[in-house]
PDB file of C-alpha atoms in Angstrom:
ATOM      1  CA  UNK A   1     -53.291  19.949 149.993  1.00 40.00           C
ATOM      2  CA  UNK A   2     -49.408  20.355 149.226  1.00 40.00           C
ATOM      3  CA  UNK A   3     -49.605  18.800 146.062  1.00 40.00           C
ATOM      4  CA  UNK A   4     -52.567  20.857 145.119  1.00 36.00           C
ATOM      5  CA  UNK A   5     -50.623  24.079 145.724  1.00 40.00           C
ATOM      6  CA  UNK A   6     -47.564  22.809 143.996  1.00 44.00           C
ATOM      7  CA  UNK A   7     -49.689  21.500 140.986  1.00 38.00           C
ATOM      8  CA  UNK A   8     -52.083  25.257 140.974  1.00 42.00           C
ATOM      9  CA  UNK A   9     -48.337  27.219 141.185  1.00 44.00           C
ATOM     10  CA  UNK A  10     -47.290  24.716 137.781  1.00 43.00           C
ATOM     11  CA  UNK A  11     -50.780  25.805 136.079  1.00 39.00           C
ATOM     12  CA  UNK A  12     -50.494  29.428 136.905  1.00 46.00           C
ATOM     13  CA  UNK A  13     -47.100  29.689 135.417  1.00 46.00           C
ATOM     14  CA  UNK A  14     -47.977  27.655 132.369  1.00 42.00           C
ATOM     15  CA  UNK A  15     -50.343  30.693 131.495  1.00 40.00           C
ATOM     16  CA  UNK A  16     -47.786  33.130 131.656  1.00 43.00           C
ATOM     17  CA  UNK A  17     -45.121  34.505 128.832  1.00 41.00           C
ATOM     18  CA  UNK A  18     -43.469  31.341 127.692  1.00 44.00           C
ATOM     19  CA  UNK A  19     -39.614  30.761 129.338  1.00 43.00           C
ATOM     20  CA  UNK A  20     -37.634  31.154 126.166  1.00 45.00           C
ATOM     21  CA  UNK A  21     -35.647  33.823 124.913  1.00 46.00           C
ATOM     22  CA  UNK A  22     -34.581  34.440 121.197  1.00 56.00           C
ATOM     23  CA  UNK A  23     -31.024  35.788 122.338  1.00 82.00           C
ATOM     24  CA  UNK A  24     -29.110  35.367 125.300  1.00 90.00           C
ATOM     25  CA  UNK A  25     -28.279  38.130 127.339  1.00 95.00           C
ATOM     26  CA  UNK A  26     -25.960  39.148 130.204  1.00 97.00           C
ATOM     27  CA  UNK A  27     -27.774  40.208 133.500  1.00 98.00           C
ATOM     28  CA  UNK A  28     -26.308  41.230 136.857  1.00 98.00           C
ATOM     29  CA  UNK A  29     -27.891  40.359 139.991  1.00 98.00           C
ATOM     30  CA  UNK A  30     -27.406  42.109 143.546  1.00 98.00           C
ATOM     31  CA  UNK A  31     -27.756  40.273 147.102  1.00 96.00           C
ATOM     32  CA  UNK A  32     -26.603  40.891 150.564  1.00 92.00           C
ATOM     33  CA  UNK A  33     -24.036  38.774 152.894  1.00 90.00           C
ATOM     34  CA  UNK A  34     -26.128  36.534 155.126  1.00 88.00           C
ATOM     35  CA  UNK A  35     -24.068  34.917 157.721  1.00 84.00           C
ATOM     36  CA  UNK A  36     -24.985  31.497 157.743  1.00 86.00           C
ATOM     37  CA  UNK A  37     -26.161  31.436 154.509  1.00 89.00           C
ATOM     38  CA  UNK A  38     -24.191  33.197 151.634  1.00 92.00           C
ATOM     39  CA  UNK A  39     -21.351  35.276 151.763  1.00 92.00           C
ATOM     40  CA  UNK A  40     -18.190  36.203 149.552  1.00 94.00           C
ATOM     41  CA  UNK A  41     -15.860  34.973 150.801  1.00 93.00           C
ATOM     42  CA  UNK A  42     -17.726  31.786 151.575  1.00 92.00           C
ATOM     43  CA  UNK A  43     -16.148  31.293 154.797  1.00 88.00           C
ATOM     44  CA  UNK A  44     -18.798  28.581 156.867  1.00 86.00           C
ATOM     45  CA  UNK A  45     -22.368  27.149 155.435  1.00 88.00           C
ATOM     46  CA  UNK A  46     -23.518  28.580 152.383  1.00 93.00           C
ATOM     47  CA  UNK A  47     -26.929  27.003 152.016  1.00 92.00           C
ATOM     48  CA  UNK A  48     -28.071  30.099 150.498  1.00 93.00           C
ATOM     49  CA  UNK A  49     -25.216  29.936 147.910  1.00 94.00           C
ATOM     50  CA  UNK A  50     -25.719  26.862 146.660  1.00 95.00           C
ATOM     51  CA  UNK A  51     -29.244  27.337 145.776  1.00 95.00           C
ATOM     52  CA  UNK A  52     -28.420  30.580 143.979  1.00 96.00           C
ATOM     53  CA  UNK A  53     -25.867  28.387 141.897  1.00 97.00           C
ATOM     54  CA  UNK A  54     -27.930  25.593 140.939  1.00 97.00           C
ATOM     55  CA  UNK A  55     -31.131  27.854 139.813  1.00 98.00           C
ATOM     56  CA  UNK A  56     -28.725  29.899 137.883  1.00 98.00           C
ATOM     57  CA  UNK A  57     -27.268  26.989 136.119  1.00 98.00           C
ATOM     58  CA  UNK A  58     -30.693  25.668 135.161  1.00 98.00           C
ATOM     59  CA  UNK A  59     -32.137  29.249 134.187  1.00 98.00           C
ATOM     60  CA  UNK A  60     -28.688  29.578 132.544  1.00 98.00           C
ATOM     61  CA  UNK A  61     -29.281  25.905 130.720  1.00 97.00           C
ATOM     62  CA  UNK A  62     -32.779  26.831 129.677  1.00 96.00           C
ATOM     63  CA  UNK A  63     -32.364  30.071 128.147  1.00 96.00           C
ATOM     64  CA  UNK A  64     -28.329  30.495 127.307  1.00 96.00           C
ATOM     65  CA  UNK A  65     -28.357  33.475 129.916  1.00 97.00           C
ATOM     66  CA  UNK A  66     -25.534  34.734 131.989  1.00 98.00           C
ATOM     67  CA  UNK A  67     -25.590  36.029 135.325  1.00 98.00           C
ATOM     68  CA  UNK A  68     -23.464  37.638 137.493  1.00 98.00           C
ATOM     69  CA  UNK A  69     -23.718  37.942 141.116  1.00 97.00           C
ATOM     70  CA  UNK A  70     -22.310  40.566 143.422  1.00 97.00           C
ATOM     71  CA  UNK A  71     -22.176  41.497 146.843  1.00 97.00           C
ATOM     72  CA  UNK A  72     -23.443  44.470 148.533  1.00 95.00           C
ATOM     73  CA  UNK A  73     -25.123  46.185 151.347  1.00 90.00           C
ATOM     74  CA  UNK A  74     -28.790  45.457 151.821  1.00 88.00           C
ATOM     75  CA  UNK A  75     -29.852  49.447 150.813  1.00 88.00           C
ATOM     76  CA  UNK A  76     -27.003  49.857 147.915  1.00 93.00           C
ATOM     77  CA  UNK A  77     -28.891  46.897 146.269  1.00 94.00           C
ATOM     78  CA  UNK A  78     -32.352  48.377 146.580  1.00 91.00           C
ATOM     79  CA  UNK A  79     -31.301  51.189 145.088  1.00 92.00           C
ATOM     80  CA  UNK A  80     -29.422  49.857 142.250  1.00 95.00           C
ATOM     81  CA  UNK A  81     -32.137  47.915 141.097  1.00 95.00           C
ATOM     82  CA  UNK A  82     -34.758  50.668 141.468  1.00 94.00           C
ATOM     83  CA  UNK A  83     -32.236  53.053 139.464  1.00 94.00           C
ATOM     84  CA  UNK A  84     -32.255  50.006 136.687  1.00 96.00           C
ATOM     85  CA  UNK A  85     -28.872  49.856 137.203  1.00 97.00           C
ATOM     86  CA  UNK A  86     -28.594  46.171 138.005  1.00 97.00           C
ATOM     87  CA  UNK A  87     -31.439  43.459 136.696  1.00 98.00           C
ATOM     88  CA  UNK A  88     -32.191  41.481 139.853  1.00 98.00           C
ATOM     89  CA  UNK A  89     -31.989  41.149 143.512  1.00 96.00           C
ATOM     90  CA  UNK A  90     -32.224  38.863 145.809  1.00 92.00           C
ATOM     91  CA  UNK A  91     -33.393  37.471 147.988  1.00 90.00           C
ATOM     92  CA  UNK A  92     -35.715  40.207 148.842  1.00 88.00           C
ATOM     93  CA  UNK A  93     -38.576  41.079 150.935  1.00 84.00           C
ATOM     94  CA  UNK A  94     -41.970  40.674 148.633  1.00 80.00           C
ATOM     95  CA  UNK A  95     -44.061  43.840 149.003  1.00 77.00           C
ATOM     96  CA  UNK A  96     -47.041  45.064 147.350  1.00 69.00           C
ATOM     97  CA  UNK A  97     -47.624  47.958 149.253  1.00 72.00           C
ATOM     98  CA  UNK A  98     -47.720  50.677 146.294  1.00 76.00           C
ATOM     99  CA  UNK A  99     -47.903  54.100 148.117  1.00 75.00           C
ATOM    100  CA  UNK A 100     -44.296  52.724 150.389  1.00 73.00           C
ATOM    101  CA  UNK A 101     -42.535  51.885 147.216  1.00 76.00           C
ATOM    102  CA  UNK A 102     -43.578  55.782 146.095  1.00 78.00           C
ATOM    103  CA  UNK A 103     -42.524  57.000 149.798  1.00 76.00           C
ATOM    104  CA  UNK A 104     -39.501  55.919 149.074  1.00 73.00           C
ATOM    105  CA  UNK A 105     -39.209  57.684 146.029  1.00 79.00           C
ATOM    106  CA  UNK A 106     -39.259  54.666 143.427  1.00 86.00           C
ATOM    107  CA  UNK A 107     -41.424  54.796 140.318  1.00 87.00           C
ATOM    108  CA  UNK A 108     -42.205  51.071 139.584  1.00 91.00           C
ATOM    109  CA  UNK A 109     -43.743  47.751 142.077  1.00 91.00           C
ATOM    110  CA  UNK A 110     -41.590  45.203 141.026  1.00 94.00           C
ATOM    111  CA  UNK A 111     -42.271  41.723 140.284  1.00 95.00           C
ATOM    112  CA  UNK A 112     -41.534  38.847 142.415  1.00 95.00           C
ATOM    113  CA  UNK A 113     -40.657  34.776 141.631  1.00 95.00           C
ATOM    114  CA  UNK A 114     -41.934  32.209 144.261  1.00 92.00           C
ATOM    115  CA  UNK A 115     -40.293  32.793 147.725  1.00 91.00           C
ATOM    116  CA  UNK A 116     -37.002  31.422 148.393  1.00 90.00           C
ATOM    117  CA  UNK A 117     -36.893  31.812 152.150  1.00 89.00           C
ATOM    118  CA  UNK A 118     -39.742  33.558 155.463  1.00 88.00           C
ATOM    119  CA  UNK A 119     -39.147  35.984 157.751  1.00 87.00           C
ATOM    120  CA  UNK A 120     -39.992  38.188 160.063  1.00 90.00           C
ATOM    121  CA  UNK A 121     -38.964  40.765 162.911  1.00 93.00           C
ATOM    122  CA  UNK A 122     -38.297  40.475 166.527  1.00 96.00           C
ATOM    123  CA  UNK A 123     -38.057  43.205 168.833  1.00 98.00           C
ATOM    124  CA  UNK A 124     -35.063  43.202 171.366  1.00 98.00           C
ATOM    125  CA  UNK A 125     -35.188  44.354 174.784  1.00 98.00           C
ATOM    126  CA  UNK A 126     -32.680  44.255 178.017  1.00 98.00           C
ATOM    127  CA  UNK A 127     -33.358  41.569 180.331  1.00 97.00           C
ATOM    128  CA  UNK A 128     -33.803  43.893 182.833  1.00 97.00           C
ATOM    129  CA  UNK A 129     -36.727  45.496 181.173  1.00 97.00           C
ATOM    130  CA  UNK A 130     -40.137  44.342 179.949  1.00 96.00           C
ATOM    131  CA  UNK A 131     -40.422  42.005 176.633  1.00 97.00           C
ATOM    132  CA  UNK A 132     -42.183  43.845 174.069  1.00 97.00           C
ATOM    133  CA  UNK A 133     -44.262  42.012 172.695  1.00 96.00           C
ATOM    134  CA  UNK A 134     -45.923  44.336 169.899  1.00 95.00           C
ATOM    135  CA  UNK A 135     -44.595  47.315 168.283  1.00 96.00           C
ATOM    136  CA  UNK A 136     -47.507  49.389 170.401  1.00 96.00           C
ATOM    137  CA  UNK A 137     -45.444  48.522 173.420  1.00 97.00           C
ATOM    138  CA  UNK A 138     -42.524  50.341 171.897  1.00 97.00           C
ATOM    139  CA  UNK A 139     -44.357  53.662 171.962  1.00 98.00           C
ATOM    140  CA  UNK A 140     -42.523  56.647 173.893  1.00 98.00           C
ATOM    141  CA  UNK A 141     -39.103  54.524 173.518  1.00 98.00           C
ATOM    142  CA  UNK A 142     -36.409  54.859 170.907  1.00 98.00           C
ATOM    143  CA  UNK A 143     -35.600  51.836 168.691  1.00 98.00           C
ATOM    144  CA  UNK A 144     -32.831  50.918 166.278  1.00 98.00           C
ATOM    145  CA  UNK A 145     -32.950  48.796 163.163  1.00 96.00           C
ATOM    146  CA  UNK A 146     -30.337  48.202 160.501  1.00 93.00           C
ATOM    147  CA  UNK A 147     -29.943  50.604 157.341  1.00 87.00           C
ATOM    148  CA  UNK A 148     -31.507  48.258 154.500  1.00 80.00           C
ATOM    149  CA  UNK A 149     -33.338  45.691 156.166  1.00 84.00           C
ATOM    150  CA  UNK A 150     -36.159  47.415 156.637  1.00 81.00           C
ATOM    151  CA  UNK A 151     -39.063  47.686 159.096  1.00 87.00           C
ATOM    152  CA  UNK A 152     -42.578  46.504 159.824  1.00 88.00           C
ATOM    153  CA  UNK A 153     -44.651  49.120 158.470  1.00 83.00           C
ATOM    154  CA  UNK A 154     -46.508  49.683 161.809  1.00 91.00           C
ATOM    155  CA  UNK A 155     -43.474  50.736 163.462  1.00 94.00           C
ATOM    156  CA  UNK A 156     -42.999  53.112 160.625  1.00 88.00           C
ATOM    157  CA  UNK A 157     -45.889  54.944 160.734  1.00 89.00           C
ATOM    158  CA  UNK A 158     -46.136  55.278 164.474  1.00 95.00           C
ATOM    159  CA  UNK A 159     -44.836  58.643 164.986  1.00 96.00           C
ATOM    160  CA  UNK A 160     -44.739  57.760 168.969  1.00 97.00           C
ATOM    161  CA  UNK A 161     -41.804  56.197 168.787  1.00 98.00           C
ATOM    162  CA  UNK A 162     -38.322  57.426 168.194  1.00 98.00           C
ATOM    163  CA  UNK A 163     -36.624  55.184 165.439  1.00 97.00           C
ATOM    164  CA  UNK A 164     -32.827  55.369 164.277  1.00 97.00           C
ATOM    165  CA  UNK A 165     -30.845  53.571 161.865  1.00 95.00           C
ATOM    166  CA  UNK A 166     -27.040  51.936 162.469  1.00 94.00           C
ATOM    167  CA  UNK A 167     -25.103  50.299 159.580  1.00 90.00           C
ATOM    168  CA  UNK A 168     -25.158  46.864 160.639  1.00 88.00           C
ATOM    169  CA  UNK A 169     -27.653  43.902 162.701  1.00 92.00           C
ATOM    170  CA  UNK A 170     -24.543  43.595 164.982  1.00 94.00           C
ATOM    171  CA  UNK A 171     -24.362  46.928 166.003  1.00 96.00           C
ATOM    172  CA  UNK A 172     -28.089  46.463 167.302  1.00 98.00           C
ATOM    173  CA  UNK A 173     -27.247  44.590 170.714  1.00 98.00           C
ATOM    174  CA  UNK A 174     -24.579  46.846 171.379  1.00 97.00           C
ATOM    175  CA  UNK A 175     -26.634  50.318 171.028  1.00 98.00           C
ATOM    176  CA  UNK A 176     -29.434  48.264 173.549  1.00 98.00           C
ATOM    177  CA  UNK A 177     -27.022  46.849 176.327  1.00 98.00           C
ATOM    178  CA  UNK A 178     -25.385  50.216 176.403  1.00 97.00           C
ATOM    179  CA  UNK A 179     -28.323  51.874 176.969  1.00 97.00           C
ATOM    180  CA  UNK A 180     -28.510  54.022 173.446  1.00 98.00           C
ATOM    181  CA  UNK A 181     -31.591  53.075 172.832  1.00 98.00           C
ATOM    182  CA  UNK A 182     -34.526  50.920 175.090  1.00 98.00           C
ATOM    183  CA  UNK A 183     -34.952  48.239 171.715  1.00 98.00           C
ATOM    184  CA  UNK A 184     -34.073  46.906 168.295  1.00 98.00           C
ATOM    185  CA  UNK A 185     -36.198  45.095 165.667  1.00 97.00           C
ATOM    186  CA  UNK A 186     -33.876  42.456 163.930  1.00 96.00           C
ATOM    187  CA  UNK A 187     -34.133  40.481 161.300  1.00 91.00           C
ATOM    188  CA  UNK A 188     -35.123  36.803 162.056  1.00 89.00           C
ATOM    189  CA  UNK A 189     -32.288  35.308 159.827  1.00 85.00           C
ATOM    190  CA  UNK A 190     -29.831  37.160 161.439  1.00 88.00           C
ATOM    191  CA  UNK A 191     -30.635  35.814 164.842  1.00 91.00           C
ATOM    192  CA  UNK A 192     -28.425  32.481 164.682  1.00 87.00           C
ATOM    193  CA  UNK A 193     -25.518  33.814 163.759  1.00 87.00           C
ATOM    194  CA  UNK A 194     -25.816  36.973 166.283  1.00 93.00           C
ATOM    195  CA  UNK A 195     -26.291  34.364 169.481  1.00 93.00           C
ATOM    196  CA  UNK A 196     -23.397  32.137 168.306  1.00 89.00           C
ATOM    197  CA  UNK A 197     -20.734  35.342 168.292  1.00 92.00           C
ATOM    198  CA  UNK A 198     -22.671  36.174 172.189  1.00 96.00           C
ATOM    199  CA  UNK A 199     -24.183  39.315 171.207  1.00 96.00           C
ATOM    200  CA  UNK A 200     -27.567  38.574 172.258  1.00 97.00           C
ATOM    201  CA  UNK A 201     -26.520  38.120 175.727  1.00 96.00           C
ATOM    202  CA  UNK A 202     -28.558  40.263 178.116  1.00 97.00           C
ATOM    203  CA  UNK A 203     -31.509  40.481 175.815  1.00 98.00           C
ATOM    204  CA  UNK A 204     -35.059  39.045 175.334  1.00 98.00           C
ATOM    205  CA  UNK A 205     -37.317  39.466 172.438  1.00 97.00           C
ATOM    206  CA  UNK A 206     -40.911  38.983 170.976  1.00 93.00           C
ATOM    207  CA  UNK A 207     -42.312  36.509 168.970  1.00 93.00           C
ATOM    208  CA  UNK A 208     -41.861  37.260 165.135  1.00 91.00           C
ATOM    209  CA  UNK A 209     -43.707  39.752 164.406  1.00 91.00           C
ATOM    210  CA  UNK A 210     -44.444  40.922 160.707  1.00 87.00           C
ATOM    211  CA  UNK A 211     -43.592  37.572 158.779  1.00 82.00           C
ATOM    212  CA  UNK A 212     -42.773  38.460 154.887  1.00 85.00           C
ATOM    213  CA  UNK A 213     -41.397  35.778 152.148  1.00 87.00           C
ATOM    214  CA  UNK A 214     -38.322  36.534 149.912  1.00 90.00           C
ATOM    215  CA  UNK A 215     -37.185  36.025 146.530  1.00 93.00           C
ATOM    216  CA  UNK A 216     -35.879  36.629 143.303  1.00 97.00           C
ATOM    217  CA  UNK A 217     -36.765  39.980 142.005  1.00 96.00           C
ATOM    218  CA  UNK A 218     -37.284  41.835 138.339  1.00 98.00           C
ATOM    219  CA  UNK A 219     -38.467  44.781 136.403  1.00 96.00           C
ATOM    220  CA  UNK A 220     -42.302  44.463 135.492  1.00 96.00           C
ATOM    221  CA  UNK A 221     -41.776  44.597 131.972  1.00 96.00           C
ATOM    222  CA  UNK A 222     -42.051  41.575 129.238  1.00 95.00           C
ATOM    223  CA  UNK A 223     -38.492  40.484 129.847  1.00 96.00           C
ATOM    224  CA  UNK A 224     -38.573  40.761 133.765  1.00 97.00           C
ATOM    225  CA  UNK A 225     -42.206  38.492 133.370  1.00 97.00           C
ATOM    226  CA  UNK A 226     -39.872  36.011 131.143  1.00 97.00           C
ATOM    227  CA  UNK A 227     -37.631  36.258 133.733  1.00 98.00           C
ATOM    228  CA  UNK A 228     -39.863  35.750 137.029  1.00 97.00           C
ATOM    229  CA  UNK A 229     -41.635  32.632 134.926  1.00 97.00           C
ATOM    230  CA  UNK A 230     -38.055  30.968 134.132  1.00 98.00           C
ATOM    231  CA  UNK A 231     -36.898  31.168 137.823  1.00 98.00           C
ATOM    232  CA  UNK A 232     -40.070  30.074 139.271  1.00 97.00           C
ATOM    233  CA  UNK A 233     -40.120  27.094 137.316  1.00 97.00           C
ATOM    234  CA  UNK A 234     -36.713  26.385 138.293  1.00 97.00           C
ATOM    235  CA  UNK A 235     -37.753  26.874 141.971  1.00 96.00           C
ATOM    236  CA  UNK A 236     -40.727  24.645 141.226  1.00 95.00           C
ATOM    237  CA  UNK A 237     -38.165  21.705 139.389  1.00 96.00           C
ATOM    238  CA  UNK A 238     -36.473  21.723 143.085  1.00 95.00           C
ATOM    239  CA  UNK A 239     -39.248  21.549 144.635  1.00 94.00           C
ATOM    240  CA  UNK A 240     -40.955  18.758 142.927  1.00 94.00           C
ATOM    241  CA  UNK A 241     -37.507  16.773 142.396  1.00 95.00           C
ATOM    242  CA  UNK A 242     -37.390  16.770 146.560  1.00 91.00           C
ATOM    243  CA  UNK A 243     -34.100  18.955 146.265  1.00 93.00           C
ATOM    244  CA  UNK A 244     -35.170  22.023 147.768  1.00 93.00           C
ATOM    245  CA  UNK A 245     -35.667  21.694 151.308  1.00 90.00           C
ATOM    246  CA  UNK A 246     -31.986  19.416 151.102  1.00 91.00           C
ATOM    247  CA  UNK A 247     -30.830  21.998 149.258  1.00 91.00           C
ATOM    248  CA  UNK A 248     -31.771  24.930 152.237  1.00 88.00           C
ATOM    249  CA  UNK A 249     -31.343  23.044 155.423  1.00 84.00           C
ATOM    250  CA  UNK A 250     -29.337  24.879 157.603  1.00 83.00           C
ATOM    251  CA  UNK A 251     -30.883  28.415 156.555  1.00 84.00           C
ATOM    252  CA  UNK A 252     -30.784  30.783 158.896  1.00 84.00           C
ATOM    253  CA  UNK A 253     -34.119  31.752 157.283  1.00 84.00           C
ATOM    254  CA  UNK A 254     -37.054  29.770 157.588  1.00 84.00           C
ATOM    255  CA  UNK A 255     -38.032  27.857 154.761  1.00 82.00           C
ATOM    256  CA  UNK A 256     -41.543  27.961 152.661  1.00 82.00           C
ATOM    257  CA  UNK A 257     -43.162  24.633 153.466  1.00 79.00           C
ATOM    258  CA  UNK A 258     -44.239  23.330 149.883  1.00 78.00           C
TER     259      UNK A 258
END
């Protein structure tokens, strides 16, 4: 069954706009810090990282490309790329939920390589006080999430429940043990790195809730289709050359099991 799916993703992306370009160009891509994973200063494991450099260098191979990466917060990212003022992000949260991208006040659904990493939510609680186990259990309670990382979209249409945003996952525990709010919904990969500095003491969550895949994402125009077929491919090469999962071991994200 694995090498079926592998072998169908190969076909599909055969059909698409072929991977090379007449000219080279310069594009700049967006992503976040994920402790654990990737960061600037690259201080500790950068699983993440490394990935990133070794599908750049074989896009970068393939089509005479150049990228270049910077760092930012989650939001300042989203909104770049929505304002076309950077050409990619990653890795980010695939979505094809038209009328939320228009909510937000963007005008296009952008387009999406094969996912990188899988996620999800959980939903943080005192010790003292009852898991919640579903985001209808959070109803008549305020909750916090961080600015940028989003939300299951249950939790943001239920207009039972208070919701407020902080400007960081690590401020999370601290607004729940001191009794700010009753809960916070946190991002899955940000869970290992959030126990090992003791923040999550005094707290219980849920099961994920909400799983999503991330990845590499462009414009939907001809040149962001070029784009999404050349990365995917590249994704693919790891994939079938057994380098991938080496590659993201360690991820504080869950991995896509192809």
């Amino acid at each position: 069954m694995k090498k079926l799916f592998v072998v169908s993703i190969a076909l599909a992306l055969s059909l698409t706009f072929g991977t090379s370009s007449s000219y080279a160009k310069n594009y700049s891509v967006c992503t976040v810090e994920i402790p654990g994973g990737m960061t600037e200063d690259k201080e500790g494991p950068q699983p993440l990282f490394n990935f990133y450099q070794e599908i750049i260098k074989r896009v970068s191979d393939k089509t005479g490309h150049a990228f270049e990466l910077q760092f930012a917060p989650a939001l300042r990212c989203q909104n770049l790329f929505f304002k076309r003022e950077i050409d990619i992000i990653w890795p980010y949260i695939i979505s094809g939920d038209t009328d939320r991208f228009k909510e937000a006040g963007y005008t296009f659904l952008p387009i999406y390589s094969m996912p990188i990493i899988m996620g999800g939510y959980h939903i943080f609680t005192r010790k003292e006080d009852p898991v919640a186990h579903q985001i209808a259990d959070l109803e008549g309670k305020s909750v916090v999430s961080a600015r940028g990382y989003g939300i299951p979209v249950e939790l943001e249409n239920n207009e039972k429940i208070t919701k407020s945003i902080t400007n960081g996952n690590e401020l999370i525990p601290k607004m729940i043990l001191g009794e700010r709010v009753d809960a916070g919904i946190i991002q899955t990969g940000w869970i290992p790195t959030l126990r090992e500095q003791g923040l999550l003491e005094g707290l219980h969550h849920s099961d994920v809730i909400d799983f999503w895949g991330g990845s590499f994402t462009f414009y939907p125009d001809e040149e962001g289709v070029e784009l999404m077929n050349t990365f995917s491919t590249t994704i693919l090469e790891l994939v079938t050359e057994g380098k991938y999962r080496n590659m993201m071991t360690g991820a504080p994200y869950y991995i896509p099991n192809y």
